[in-house]
Coordinates of C-alpha atoms in Angstrom, one line a residue:
M1 CA -22.8 -13.7 28.0
K2 CA -24.0 -14.2 24.4
F3 CA -21.6 -14.6 21.5
S4 CA -22.2 -14.0 17.8
V5 CA -19.7 -15.6 15.3
I6 CA -19.2 -13.5 12.2
I7 CA -17.8 -15.1 9.1
P8 CA -17.1 -12.8 6.0
T9 CA -16.9 -14.7 2.7
C10 CA -16.7 -14.1 -1.0
H11 CA -16.9 -16.8 -3.6
R12 CA -15.2 -19.5 -1.5
P13 CA -18.0 -21.9 -0.6
E14 CA -15.7 -24.9 -0.2
L15 CA -13.5 -23.2 2.3
L16 CA -16.5 -21.7 4.1
A17 CA -18.0 -25.2 4.4
Q18 CA -14.9 -26.5 6.1
C19 CA -15.1 -23.5 8.5
L20 CA -18.8 -24.1 9.3
R21 CA -18.3 -27.8 9.9
R22 CA -15.8 -26.8 12.6
L23 CA -18.6 -25.1 14.5
P24 CA -21.2 -27.9 15.2
G25 CA -23.8 -27.7 17.9
T26 CA -22.7 -24.3 19.1
E27 CA -25.3 -22.2 20.9
A28 CA -23.8 -19.0 19.6
E29 CA -25.4 -17.1 16.7
I30 CA -23.5 -17.7 13.4
I31 CA -23.7 -15.1 10.7
V32 CA -22.3 -15.5 7.2
S33 CA -21.9 -12.2 5.4
D34 CA -21.5 -13.0 1.7
D35 CA -19.9 -10.5 -0.6
G36 CA -20.3 -12.9 -3.6
R37 CA -22.3 -12.0 -6.7
D38 CA -24.0 -15.3 -7.2
A39 CA -26.4 -17.5 -5.3
A40 CA -24.1 -20.5 -4.8
T41 CA -23.0 -19.6 -1.2
R42 CA -26.5 -18.7 -0.1
T43 CA -27.9 -22.0 -1.5
F44 CA -25.5 -24.3 0.2
V45 CA -25.5 -22.4 3.5
E46 CA -29.3 -22.6 3.7
R47 CA -29.3 -26.2 2.7
E48 CA -26.4 -27.7 4.6
F49 CA -26.0 -25.3 7.6
P50 CA -29.5 -24.1 8.6
H51 CA -28.2 -23.1 12.0
A52 CA -26.2 -20.3 10.3
R53 CA -27.7 -17.1 9.1
W54 CA -26.8 -15.9 5.6
L55 CA -26.6 -12.2 4.8
A56 CA -26.0 -10.4 1.5
G57 CA -22.7 -8.4 1.8
P58 CA -22.3 -4.8 0.8
H59 CA -19.8 -5.4 -1.9
R60 CA -17.3 -2.9 -0.6
G61 CA -14.5 -5.1 0.6
P62 CA -13.9 -7.3 3.7
A63 CA -13.9 -4.4 6.2
A64 CA -17.4 -3.4 5.2
N65 CA -18.4 -7.0 5.0
R66 CA -17.4 -7.7 8.6
N67 CA -19.2 -4.5 9.7
Q68 CA -22.3 -5.8 7.9
G69 CA -22.3 -9.0 9.9
A70 CA -21.6 -7.1 13.1
R71 CA -24.6 -4.8 12.6
A72 CA -26.9 -7.8 12.2
A73 CA -25.5 -9.7 15.2
A74 CA -27.5 -9.9 18.5
G75 CA -24.6 -11.0 20.8
E76 CA -23.0 -9.0 23.5
W77 CA -19.7 -10.2 22.1
L78 CA -18.7 -10.4 18.4
A79 CA -16.3 -13.2 17.5
F80 CA -14.7 -12.9 14.0
V81 CA -13.2 -15.8 12.0
D82 CA -12.4 -15.9 8.3
D83 CA -13.9 -18.3 5.8
D84 CA -10.6 -20.0 5.1
C85 CA -9.9 -20.7 8.7
E86 CA -10.5 -23.9 10.7
P87 CA -11.6 -23.2 14.3
Q88 CA -10.3 -26.0 16.5
P89 CA -12.3 -27.8 19.2
G90 CA -13.0 -25.5 22.1
W91 CA -12.3 -22.3 20.2
L92 CA -15.4 -20.4 21.1
A93 CA -15.4 -21.7 24.7
A94 CA -11.9 -20.4 25.1
L95 CA -12.9 -17.0 23.8
E96 CA -15.8 -16.9 26.2
Q97 CA -13.7 -18.0 29.2
A98 CA -11.1 -15.3 28.5
A99 CA -13.7 -12.5 27.9
G100 CA -14.8 -11.8 31.4
D101 CA -13.1 -8.6 32.4
V102 CA -11.5 -7.4 29.2
D103 CA -12.7 -5.6 26.0
V104 CA -10.9 -7.6 23.3
V105 CA -9.7 -11.2 23.1
E106 CA -7.0 -12.4 20.7
G107 CA -7.1 -16.0 19.7
R108 CA -4.1 -18.1 18.7
T109 CA -3.6 -18.6 15.0
L110 CA -1.3 -21.2 13.5
A111 CA -0.5 -22.2 9.9
P112 CA 0.0 -25.9 9.9
G113 CA 2.2 -27.2 7.1
A114 CA 3.7 -23.7 6.3
T115 CA 6.9 -23.9 4.3
D116 CA 9.7 -21.5 3.4
S117 CA 8.3 -21.0 -0.1
P118 CA 8.1 -17.3 -1.2
F119 CA 5.0 -18.2 -3.1
E120 CA 3.1 -19.1 0.0
E121 CA 1.0 -16.8 2.2
H122 CA 0.3 -17.7 5.8
V123 CA -0.9 -15.8 8.9
E124 CA 0.1 -16.7 12.5
N125 CA -0.4 -15.3 16.0
Q126 CA 1.4 -17.7 18.3
T127 CA 2.1 -15.7 21.4
G128 CA -0.3 -12.7 21.3
G129 CA 0.2 -9.0 20.5
V130 CA -1.2 -9.3 17.0
L131 CA -4.9 -8.5 16.5
W132 CA -5.6 -10.4 13.2
S133 CA -9.2 -10.1 12.0
C134 CA -9.3 -13.9 11.3
N135 CA -9.4 -14.8 15.0
F136 CA -10.5 -12.4 17.7
A137 CA -13.5 -11.3 19.8
I138 CA -14.6 -7.9 20.9
R139 CA -17.4 -6.5 23.1
R140 CA -20.2 -5.3 20.9
D141 CA -20.6 -1.9 22.6
V142 CA -16.8 -1.4 22.2
F143 CA -16.9 -2.3 18.5
E144 CA -19.7 0.1 18.0
R145 CA -17.9 2.9 19.9
L146 CA -14.9 2.3 17.7
H147 CA -17.2 2.4 14.6
G148 CA -16.0 -1.0 13.5
F149 CA -13.5 -1.7 10.8
D150 CA -12.6 1.3 8.6
E151 CA -14.4 0.9 5.3
D152 CA -12.0 3.1 3.4
F153 CA -9.9 -0.2 3.2
L154 CA -11.5 -1.7 0.1
E155 CA -9.3 -4.8 0.1
A156 CA -7.8 -7.2 2.6
G157 CA -4.7 -5.4 3.9
G158 CA -4.3 -3.0 6.8
E159 CA -7.8 -2.9 8.0
D160 CA -7.2 -5.1 11.0
M161 CA -3.9 -3.3 11.8
E162 CA -5.8 0.0 11.8
L163 CA -8.4 -1.4 14.1
A164 CA -5.7 -2.7 16.4
W165 CA -4.1 0.8 16.5
R166 CA -7.4 2.4 17.6
V167 CA -7.9 -0.3 20.2
A168 CA -4.4 0.6 21.6
Q169 CA -5.1 4.3 21.4
A170 CA -8.3 3.9 23.4
G171 CA -6.4 2.0 26.1
L172 CA -8.7 -1.0 25.9
R173 CA -8.1 -4.2 27.8
V174 CA -6.8 -7.0 25.5
R175 CA -6.2 -10.6 26.5
F176 CA -4.5 -13.4 24.5
A177 CA -6.3 -16.7 24.7
P178 CA -3.9 -19.5 23.5
D179 CA -6.7 -22.2 23.7
A180 CA -8.9 -20.2 21.3
L181 CA -7.0 -21.9 18.4
V182 CA -7.7 -21.4 14.8
H183 CA -5.8 -23.1 11.9
H184 CA -5.2 -20.8 9.0
P185 CA -3.9 -23.2 6.2
P186 CA -1.1 -21.7 4.0
R187 CA -2.2 -20.5 0.6
H188 CA -0.1 -20.8 -2.6
V189 CA -0.2 -17.6 -4.6
G190 CA 2.0 -18.0 -7.7
W191 CA 3.5 -15.2 -9.7
R192 CA 0.2 -13.5 -10.3
G193 CA -0.5 -13.5 -6.6
L194 CA 3.0 -12.2 -5.9
W195 CA 2.3 -9.2 -8.2
R196 CA -1.0 -8.6 -6.6
R197 CA 0.5 -8.6 -3.2
T198 CA 3.1 -6.1 -4.4
W199 CA 0.5 -3.6 -5.5
M200 CA -1.5 -4.1 -2.3
I201 CA 1.1 -1.9 -0.6
R202 CA -1.1 1.1 -1.3
W203 CA -3.2 0.1 1.7
M204 CA -0.2 0.6 3.9
S205 CA -0.1 4.2 2.6
L206 CA -3.7 4.5 3.8
Y207 CA -2.8 3.0 7.1
R208 CA 0.0 5.6 7.6
F209 CA -2.5 8.4 7.0
K210 CA -5.1 6.9 9.3
T211 CA -2.6 6.6 12.1
G212 CA -1.0 10.0 11.7
E213 CA 2.2 8.7 10.1
A214 CA 1.8 10.5 6.8
R215 CA 5.1 11.3 5.1
S216 CA 6.2 14.1 2.8
F217 CA 7.5 13.2 -0.6
P218 CA 11.2 13.3 0.2
H219 CA 10.7 11.5 3.5
A220 CA 8.7 8.8 1.8
M221 CA 11.4 8.2 -0.7
V222 CA 14.2 8.1 2.0
D223 CA 12.1 5.8 4.2
E224 CA 11.6 3.2 1.5
V225 CA 15.3 3.1 0.6
V226 CA 16.4 2.9 4.3
L227 CA 13.9 0.1 4.9
L228 CA 15.3 -2.0 2.0
L229 CA 18.9 -1.3 3.1
R230 CA 18.0 -2.5 6.6
Q231 CA 16.4 -5.6 5.4
T232 CA 19.4 -6.4 3.2
A233 CA 21.8 -5.8 6.0
Q234 CA 19.8 -8.0 8.3
L235 CA 20.0 -10.9 5.8
L236 CA 23.8 -10.4 5.4
T237 CA 24.7 -10.1 9.1
R238 CA 22.3 -12.3 11.0
R239 CA 22.1 -16.0 11.0
H240 CA 19.3 -18.4 11.9
L241 CA 16.5 -16.0 10.8
P242 CA 13.1 -17.7 10.4
W243 CA 12.0 -18.4 6.9
P244 CA 15.4 -17.5 5.3
R245 CA 14.5 -18.5 1.7
R246 CA 11.3 -16.5 1.8
R247 CA 13.1 -13.4 3.3
C248 CA 15.9 -13.6 0.7
F249 CA 13.4 -13.8 -2.1
H250 CA 11.3 -10.9 -0.9
V251 CA 14.3 -8.6 -0.4
A252 CA 15.5 -9.5 -3.9
W253 CA 12.0 -9.0 -5.3
S254 CA 11.8 -5.6 -3.5
W255 CA 15.0 -4.4 -5.1
L256 CA 13.9 -5.7 -8.5
T257 CA 10.5 -4.0 -8.4
F258 CA 11.7 -0.8 -6.5
P259 CA 11.8 1.4 -9.6
F260 CA 8.2 0.7 -10.3
V261 CA 6.9 0.4 -6.7
L262 CA 8.4 3.6 -5.4
P263 CA 6.4 5.9 -7.8
Y264 CA 3.4 3.8 -7.0
I265 CA 3.8 4.3 -3.2
L266 CA 4.4 8.0 -3.7
Y267 CA 1.3 8.4 -5.9
W268 CA -0.9 6.7 -3.2
D269 CA 0.7 8.7 -0.4
W270 CA -0.2 11.9 -2.4
R271 CA -3.7 10.7 -3.3
F272 CA -4.6 9.8 0.3
A273 CA -3.1 13.1 1.5
A274 CA -5.3 15.0 -1.0
K275 CA -8.4 13.5 0.5
R276 CA -7.7 14.7 4.0

């Protein structure tokens, strides 16, 4: 059973180097698909990690970048890990061990050092049931049958959820491998990153249309109000919620930005609907 490891990257050579250093001596094919516009990443990969294969990315976002790496891969299985992740010892071996009679393997993803700060982004999959693109493996023939990641998602946001939806719709066999551990260090985003994350909500509009959950104008408006009210009620009535400071901040931020975000969501709902 041959594995290919695919690492999409874009202008983050220092993080990529940490990821590659966590994959020493592996017999698996390692492919770095680089969406950067300069030669820095290619130069250091070819100099310091000659066992990895560098590819020029398509410059159409992370979904297309992952697909580029998958098309170039020779393995029967495709293992995806992000450039800002740190595969732990035994990661690939655990994926291989879990892969026998299933179609997809989810790895365990932890964010060591994560705090309750609202200006921090982190991704985790501690117990399974979440197909994050930063740590999973899939049979090559299955990936091709699903046509890979949907390249209509031009930024990071929703493309792995949409793939997970298609995996579920196809009734594919999925297994969680807790020993296939990847550390995904938390990332500080600041105010600029917070605004960027707010406007990334348009990709959730695309996700809804892709999964048949498109909404009419009045339904969209009601849905967004109800969602905020539910989140507010949850904070007021439930104790011992995880990440309380983060939750409080994001609910307050959502109410504060609601007059601007709602028209934005409705615009993108309409725009994606017009393309169908």
